[in-house]
Coordinates of C-alpha atoms in Angstrom, one line a residue:
Chain A
D772 CA 0.0 0.0 0.0
A773 CA 1.1 3.5 -0.7
K774 CA 2.5 5.6 2.2
T775 CA 0.9 8.8 3.3
T776 CA 2.3 12.0 4.9
Q777 CA 0.3 14.2 7.1
P778 CA 1.2 17.2 9.3
P779 CA 1.6 16.1 12.9
S780 CA -0.8 18.7 14.3
M781 CA -3.0 21.6 13.5
D782 CA -5.4 23.9 15.4
C783 CA -8.7 25.1 14.2
A784 CA -11.2 27.7 15.5
E785 CA -14.6 26.4 16.4
G786 CA -17.1 27.2 13.6
R787 CA -14.4 27.6 10.9
A788 CA -13.5 25.1 8.2
A789 CA -10.6 22.7 8.9
N790 CA -8.6 21.7 5.9
L791 CA -6.4 18.6 6.5
P792 CA -3.8 17.8 3.8
C793 CA -2.4 14.4 2.9
N794 CA 0.3 13.5 0.5
H795 CA 0.2 10.1 -1.2
S796 CA 2.5 10.5 -4.1
T797 CA 3.0 6.7 -4.7
I798 CA -0.7 5.9 -4.9
S799 CA -1.6 3.4 -7.6
G800 CA -4.5 3.6 -10.0
N801 CA -6.7 1.1 -8.1
E802 CA -6.1 2.5 -4.6
Y803 CA -8.6 4.5 -2.7
V804 CA -8.0 7.3 -0.2
Y805 CA -9.7 6.7 3.2
W806 CA -10.0 9.1 6.1
Y807 CA -10.7 7.9 9.6
R808 CA -10.5 9.7 12.9
Q809 CA -10.0 8.6 16.5
I810 CA -11.3 10.6 19.3
H811 CA -9.3 10.0 22.4
S812 CA -9.0 6.2 23.1
Q813 CA -12.3 5.5 21.2
G814 CA -12.5 3.2 18.3
P815 CA -11.5 4.8 15.0
Q816 CA -14.4 6.2 13.0
Y817 CA -14.8 6.2 9.3
I818 CA -15.2 9.6 7.7
I819 CA -15.1 9.4 3.9
H820 CA -13.3 7.8 1.1
G821 CA -12.7 8.4 -2.6
L822 CA -10.9 7.1 -5.7
K823 CA -10.5 10.1 -8.0
N824 CA -13.6 12.3 -7.8
N825 CA -14.3 14.7 -5.0
E826 CA -16.7 13.3 -2.4
T827 CA -19.0 14.8 0.1
N828 CA -21.1 13.3 2.9
E829 CA -22.7 14.6 6.1
M830 CA -19.4 14.7 7.9
A831 CA -16.9 16.1 5.5
S832 CA -15.7 16.7 1.9
L833 CA -12.7 15.0 0.3
I834 CA -10.9 16.8 -2.5
I835 CA -8.4 14.7 -4.5
T836 CA -6.0 16.4 -6.9
E837 CA -6.2 15.4 -10.5
D838 CA -2.9 13.6 -10.4
R839 CA -4.1 11.8 -7.2
K840 CA -0.9 12.5 -5.4
S841 CA -2.5 14.5 -2.6
S842 CA -5.9 15.1 -1.1
T843 CA -7.5 17.4 1.4
L844 CA -10.2 16.5 4.0
I845 CA -12.5 19.4 4.8
L846 CA -14.5 19.7 7.9
P847 CA -16.8 22.5 7.0
H848 CA -17.8 23.8 10.4
A849 CA -15.5 22.4 13.1
T850 CA -16.9 21.8 16.5
L851 CA -15.1 21.0 19.8
R852 CA -16.2 17.4 19.3
D853 CA -14.1 17.2 16.1
T854 CA -11.0 17.3 18.2
A855 CA -9.3 14.0 17.3
V856 CA -6.4 12.3 15.5
Y857 CA -7.2 12.2 11.8
Y858 CA -5.7 9.4 9.6
C859 CA -5.3 9.4 5.9
I860 CA -5.0 5.9 4.6
V861 CA -4.4 4.6 1.1
G862 CA -5.5 1.1 0.1
K863 CA -7.5 -1.2 -2.1
S864 CA -11.2 -1.9 -1.6
S865 CA -11.2 -5.7 -1.4
N866 CA -12.6 -8.4 0.9
D867 CA -9.4 -8.7 2.9
Y868 CA -8.4 -5.0 3.0
K869 CA -6.7 -4.0 6.2
L870 CA -6.1 -0.4 7.4
S871 CA -2.5 0.6 7.8
F872 CA -2.6 3.5 10.2
G873 CA 0.4 5.8 10.0
A874 CA 1.1 9.0 11.9
G875 CA -2.0 11.0 11.6
T876 CA -2.8 14.7 12.3
T877 CA -3.9 15.7 15.7
V878 CA -6.6 18.3 15.2
T879 CA -7.4 20.5 18.1
V880 CA -10.6 22.6 17.8
R881 CA -10.5 25.7 20.0
A882 CA -13.4 27.7 21.2
Chain B
A777 CA -28.2 1.2 14.7
A778 CA -26.4 -1.8 15.9
G779 CA -22.6 -1.4 16.5
V780 CA -19.7 -3.7 17.0
I781 CA -19.7 -5.1 20.5
Q782 CA -16.5 -6.1 22.3
S783 CA -16.1 -7.8 25.6
P784 CA -14.8 -7.4 28.1
R785 CA -14.2 -3.6 28.0
H786 CA -11.5 -3.8 30.6
L787 CA -9.3 -6.8 31.6
I788 CA -6.4 -7.0 34.0
K789 CA -4.1 -10.0 33.8
E790 CA -0.8 -11.0 35.3
K791 CA 2.3 -12.0 33.3
R792 CA 2.2 -15.5 31.8
E793 CA -1.6 -15.7 32.1
T794 CA -4.0 -16.1 29.2
A795 CA -6.8 -13.8 28.0
T796 CA -9.7 -14.1 25.5
L797 CA -11.2 -11.1 23.9
K798 CA -14.5 -11.3 22.1
C799 CA -15.9 -9.4 19.2
Y800 CA -19.5 -9.4 17.9
P801 CA -19.7 -7.7 14.5
I802 CA -22.6 -5.7 13.1
P803 CA -25.3 -8.0 11.9
R804 CA -24.7 -9.3 8.3
H805 CA -21.1 -8.2 8.4
D806 CA -18.9 -11.0 7.3
T807 CA -15.4 -9.6 7.8
V808 CA -13.7 -9.0 11.1
Y809 CA -10.4 -7.2 11.8
W810 CA -8.4 -7.0 15.0
Y811 CA -6.1 -4.1 15.8
Q812 CA -3.7 -3.4 18.7
Q813 CA -3.0 0.1 19.9
G814 CA -0.2 0.4 22.5
P815 CA 0.1 3.5 24.7
G816 CA 0.8 6.6 22.6
Q817 CA 0.9 4.6 19.4
D818 CA -1.3 4.3 16.3
P819 CA -3.5 1.2 15.8
Q820 CA -1.7 -1.7 14.2
F821 CA -3.4 -4.5 12.3
L822 CA -3.2 -8.0 13.8
I823 CA -5.4 -10.3 11.8
S824 CA -8.6 -10.5 9.8
F825 CA -11.2 -13.0 8.9
Y826 CA -13.7 -13.2 6.0
E827 CA -16.5 -15.7 6.0
K828 CA -14.9 -17.6 8.9
M829 CA -11.5 -18.0 7.1
Q830 CA -8.4 -16.1 8.0
S831 CA -7.9 -13.6 5.2
D832 CA -4.8 -11.6 6.3
K833 CA -2.2 -11.5 9.0
G834 CA -0.2 -8.6 10.3
S835 CA 2.2 -8.3 13.2
I836 CA 0.5 -10.8 15.5
P837 CA 2.7 -12.6 17.9
D838 CA 2.8 -16.4 17.8
R839 CA 1.4 -16.4 21.3
F840 CA -1.8 -15.0 19.9
S841 CA -4.4 -16.8 17.9
A842 CA -7.9 -15.9 16.7
Q843 CA -10.8 -17.4 14.9
Q844 CA -14.2 -16.5 13.5
F845 CA -17.1 -18.6 14.4
S846 CA -20.2 -19.7 12.5
D847 CA -22.2 -16.8 13.9
Y848 CA -19.4 -14.5 12.7
H849 CA -18.3 -13.4 16.1
S850 CA -14.5 -13.6 16.6
E851 CA -12.3 -14.3 19.6
L852 CA -8.7 -13.3 20.1
N853 CA -6.8 -15.7 22.4
M854 CA -3.6 -14.4 24.0
S855 CA -1.3 -16.7 26.0
S856 CA 1.9 -16.2 28.0
L857 CA 1.0 -12.6 28.4
E858 CA 3.8 -10.0 28.6
L859 CA 3.9 -6.5 30.0
G860 CA 4.2 -5.2 26.4
D861 CA 0.8 -6.7 25.5
S862 CA -0.9 -4.0 27.6
A863 CA -2.8 -2.1 25.0
L864 CA -6.2 -1.3 23.6
Y865 CA -7.5 -4.0 21.3
F866 CA -10.0 -2.9 18.7
C867 CA -12.2 -5.1 16.6
A868 CA -13.8 -3.8 13.4
S869 CA -16.3 -5.3 11.1
R870 CA -17.2 -4.8 7.5
K871 CA -19.5 -6.2 4.9
G872 CA -17.2 -7.3 2.1
Q873 CA -17.9 -6.4 -1.5
E874 CA -20.6 -3.9 -0.6
F875 CA -19.1 -1.2 1.6
S876 CA -15.5 -0.2 2.0
E877 CA -15.6 1.3 5.5
Q878 CA -14.7 -0.6 8.6
Y879 CA -16.8 -0.1 11.7
F880 CA -14.9 -0.2 15.0
G881 CA -15.9 -1.4 18.4
P882 CA -15.2 0.5 21.6
G883 CA -12.1 -1.6 22.3
T884 CA -10.9 -3.8 25.1
R885 CA -8.3 -2.3 27.4
L886 CA -5.9 -5.0 28.5
T887 CA -3.5 -4.3 31.3
V888 CA -0.9 -6.9 32.1
T889 CA 0.8 -6.5 35.5

C-alpha cells in the first residue's frame, strides 16, 4: 500500500472550516484514499473515502487532486467534538483489505 | 443502529496468564479485523477473517491466535501474556464487497501486571 504523509498537528477555531492535507505520491491507480478519525481512546471512526472524484457526505468533503498524489479533507464547520487524530490511509477496496494506520494529524478545535 | 460489541471492556491479567477477547460484528457483516494500539501509538493491524476464514495476517505474535465462528463473532486468544501486551484492542467489522468502510468497536483495554 502507498504511504501517506500528514502534518503532525493543527489547530482550528470552532465554527471555521478545517482543511487537513495528505500526500500520497506513490498511490496506484486502483487504490482509494480513506479518512478515519480517532477521538481519544475510542475506536477509529470512518469519515469518507474516494478514488479520484471529489466526495462529500454529512461529515466532510474530500478533495483529491487530478494527479491523485494528494488530497484534502475538509470539515466545513469544526466543533469541539471534532478534536481527534485524523488518519489518511491509502488502500484497495477488497474483501481482505486492512487499514494501515500511519502517523495522523492531531486536530485541536479551540473555542 | 447496531454497533460492534467487544467484551470485556477492561481486563487485568498477570504476566504469563491467558486472555480471551471477544468481538461481535454488526449483523450481516462477514469480515472482522483485529487491531492493537499500544500507549501513545497508532493502531496496528493484527489479523482478519472473511467468511470464517483467515484472510490476512499482520504483526500478530505467535502467542496470539484468533478465529471467527459460524455466527461471525470472533475471539482473540492471547497466551503467556507479557507486559508489552498491555494495549487497547479494537475489533472492526465490514460487509465485504458492498461497503469499503470498517466499523470499529469501543475496544478492550488489556492491562498486564
